Amino acid sequence: MPSTPTTSSTSNFYLTYIKLRFFTKVRRLLQLKATSKKPLKPSEQPEILIVIEEGEKGIMGKEGDKDNGWMVLQKSVKKLHFGSLDEKEVAVKEIKKLAKEDLKRRKLMAELGVIPPLVAMVSGSEVVFRRQRLAVQALVELANGSFTNKALMVEAGILLKLPQKTDNLDGNTRQEFAELILSISSLANTQFNMDSSRIIPFVVSILDSSNSSADTKCTCLGTLYNISSVLENSASLATNGTVTTLLRLSSLKEVSEKALATLGNLVVTLMGKKSMEENPMVPESLIEIMTWEEKPKCQELSVYILMILAHQSSIQREKMAKAGIVPVLLEVALLGSSLAQKRALKLLQWFKDERQSKMGPHSGPQVGRVPIDSSPMSPRAVDESKKLMKKIVKQSLYKNIETITSRANGGSDSSRLKSLVVSSSSKSLPY
């Protein structure tokens, strides 16, 4: 596969080379047909005929459909390369229809050179929205299930032809562009060299648009997730407002899970974590998501992100404590999913340890404190003091349990939760 073009001149040279190679093969084919009516031996067939015959074996279906389908494809490819604008439009419709039927046919179309002219139709001075949309639809079908076709689209310059203003696109066209970019973004997890920084602004502009549907936003979030799975892309995602967009969308229940999953990929990187720490929506928005009992996956992802932010950061833990995270963590630890419970308990342990480290031997209320000149406390007095402290802790836990059960409308579970606290020592829960 040719290397990715680095300059416009190299790209133009590559496209010119592809076209000349295709035209040369077609001319040789026509000359052979004109000079000889004898059937050619396999060893004497030009390269393009070999490609066509190999493709015909598995892509045309029944015998009757084979001749008809091949003729339609042959005419469509010819019109796409040499026809007028109207003929190209008709050809794109046929290519889209044929590409939808079979993977081998899609690969054959790419070998016949249909991708560069389709990419050229995505933008340009002569393009109209109708032709642009048809070209995008055809590219979506050609990209389906074919790594090679996606790579050819990138090499043909599809990322350079993305519209700068998405507000001018109607809802359907915006969705089709989003599907095409989602398909191409899967290349981020491969060895193919793709400039993801060209995709991010386009996708974020769709996400920030009030005209984008929930389905379109979900598709765009899938693209950002694919890009965020590569650590090298964290800088591009963290420096252009993407984190703010993701945090805002994470508060929308219909798209929250995909937004949180992308944030989960970013928070483990240095720049991604720093961007989230400096964002004014953190930690309040994530703490609010932890209260969504009907969205257990969102709870798990939200607690995970807060765990990463709180790890070895007393500043972030202090911000979380001021935002009221402890009662919410206690609720998740009792009522959340198994994974959410484990993560919530881990966070609670950190808050407990930090609180104990701040409390010195003479800080806080000193129950049973004796003067310096008095005699030491008796063992009985020490036991009574410990019982009093345990009583205070249990009273605090009862109050939290009542708040939680009233919010959860879990009257039947109230006795079970209280019995859990009664049977636990004051060391089993941090607050």
Coordinates of N, CA and C in Angstrom, one line a residue, residues 96 100 133 136-141 143-144 150 153 162 171-186 202-203 206 213 215-223 226:
K96 N -23.5 3.0 -5.3 CA -24.0 2.9 -3.9 C -24.9 1.6 -3.8
K100 N -23.7 -2.0 -1.7 CA -24.4 -2.4 -0.5 C -24.6 -3.9 -0.5
R133 N -24.2 14.5 -0.9 CA -24.8 13.5 0.0 C -24.7 12.1 -0.7
V136 N -21.2 10.8 -0.2 CA -21.0 10.3 1.2 C -21.7 9.0 1.4
Q137 N -22.9 8.8 0.9 CA -23.6 7.6 1.1 C -22.9 6.4 0.4
A138 N -22.3 6.6 -0.8 CA -21.6 5.6 -1.5 C -20.3 5.2 -0.7
L139 N -19.6 6.2 -0.2 CA -18.4 6.0 0.6 C -18.7 5.2 1.8
V140 N -19.8 5.5 2.5 CA -20.2 4.8 3.7 C -20.3 3.3 3.3
E141 N -21.0 3.0 2.2 CA -21.2 1.6 1.8 C -19.8 0.9 1.5
A143 N -16.9 1.7 2.6 CA -16.1 1.5 3.8 C -16.5 0.4 4.7
N144 N -17.7 -0.1 4.5 CA -18.2 -1.1 5.4 C -17.5 -2.4 5.3
K150 N -11.1 2.0 3.5 CA -11.0 3.1 4.4 C -9.7 3.8 4.3
M153 N -9.6 5.9 1.2 CA -10.3 7.2 1.3 C -9.5 8.2 2.0
L162 N -13.7 17.5 4.6 CA -14.8 17.6 5.6 C -15.3 19.1 5.6
G171 N -30.0 17.5 8.7 CA -29.9 16.5 9.7 C -29.4 15.2 9.1
N172 N -30.0 14.7 8.0 CA -29.7 13.5 7.4 C -28.2 13.5 6.9
T173 N -27.8 14.6 6.2 CA -26.4 14.7 5.7 C -25.4 14.7 6.9
R174 N -25.8 15.3 8.0 CA -24.9 15.4 9.2 C -24.7 14.0 9.7
Q175 N -25.8 13.2 9.8 CA -25.8 11.8 10.3 C -24.9 11.0 9.3
E176 N -25.0 11.1 8.0 CA -24.3 10.3 7.1 C -22.8 10.6 7.2
F177 N -22.4 11.9 7.3 CA -21.0 12.3 7.5 C -20.5 11.6 8.8
A178 N -21.3 11.7 9.9 CA -20.9 11.1 11.1 C -20.7 9.6 11.0
E179 N -21.5 8.9 10.2 CA -21.3 7.4 10.0 C -20.0 7.2 9.3
L180 N -19.7 8.0 8.3 CA -18.5 7.8 7.5 C -17.3 8.0 8.3
I181 N -17.3 9.1 9.1 CA -16.1 9.4 10.0 C -16.0 8.3 11.1
L182 N -17.1 7.8 11.6 CA -17.0 6.7 12.6 C -16.3 5.5 12.0
S183 N -16.7 5.2 10.8 CA -16.1 4.0 10.1 C -14.6 4.2 9.9
I184 N -14.2 5.4 9.4 CA -12.8 5.7 9.2 C -12.0 5.8 10.5
S185 N -12.6 6.2 11.5 CA -11.9 6.4 12.8 C -11.4 5.0 13.4
S186 N -12.0 3.9 12.9 CA -11.5 2.6 13.4 C -10.1 2.4 13.0
F202 N -14.2 18.6 13.5 CA -15.4 18.4 12.8 C -16.5 17.7 13.6
V203 N -16.0 16.7 14.4 CA -16.9 15.9 15.2 C -17.5 16.8 16.4
I206 N -20.3 19.1 15.4 CA -21.6 18.4 15.3 C -22.1 18.2 16.7
S213 N -29.2 15.4 16.2 CA -30.0 14.5 16.9 C -29.2 13.7 17.9
D215 N -29.1 10.4 18.0 CA -28.4 9.4 17.2 C -27.1 9.9 16.6
T216 N -27.1 11.1 16.0 CA -25.9 11.6 15.4 C -24.9 11.9 16.5
K217 N -25.3 12.4 17.7 CA -24.3 12.6 18.8 C -23.7 11.3 19.2
C218 N -24.5 10.2 19.3 CA -24.0 8.9 19.7 C -22.9 8.4 18.7
T219 N -23.2 8.6 17.4 CA -22.3 8.2 16.4 C -21.0 9.0 16.5
C220 N -21.1 10.3 16.8 CA -19.8 11.2 16.9 C -19.1 10.8 18.2
L221 N -19.8 10.4 19.3 CA -19.1 10.0 20.5 C -18.4 8.7 20.3
G222 N -18.9 7.8 19.4 CA -18.2 6.6 19.1 C -16.9 6.9 18.4
T223 N -16.9 7.9 17.5 CA -15.7 8.4 16.8 C -14.6 8.8 17.8
N226 N -13.1 6.0 19.7 CA -12.0 5.3 18.9 C -10.7 6.0 19.0

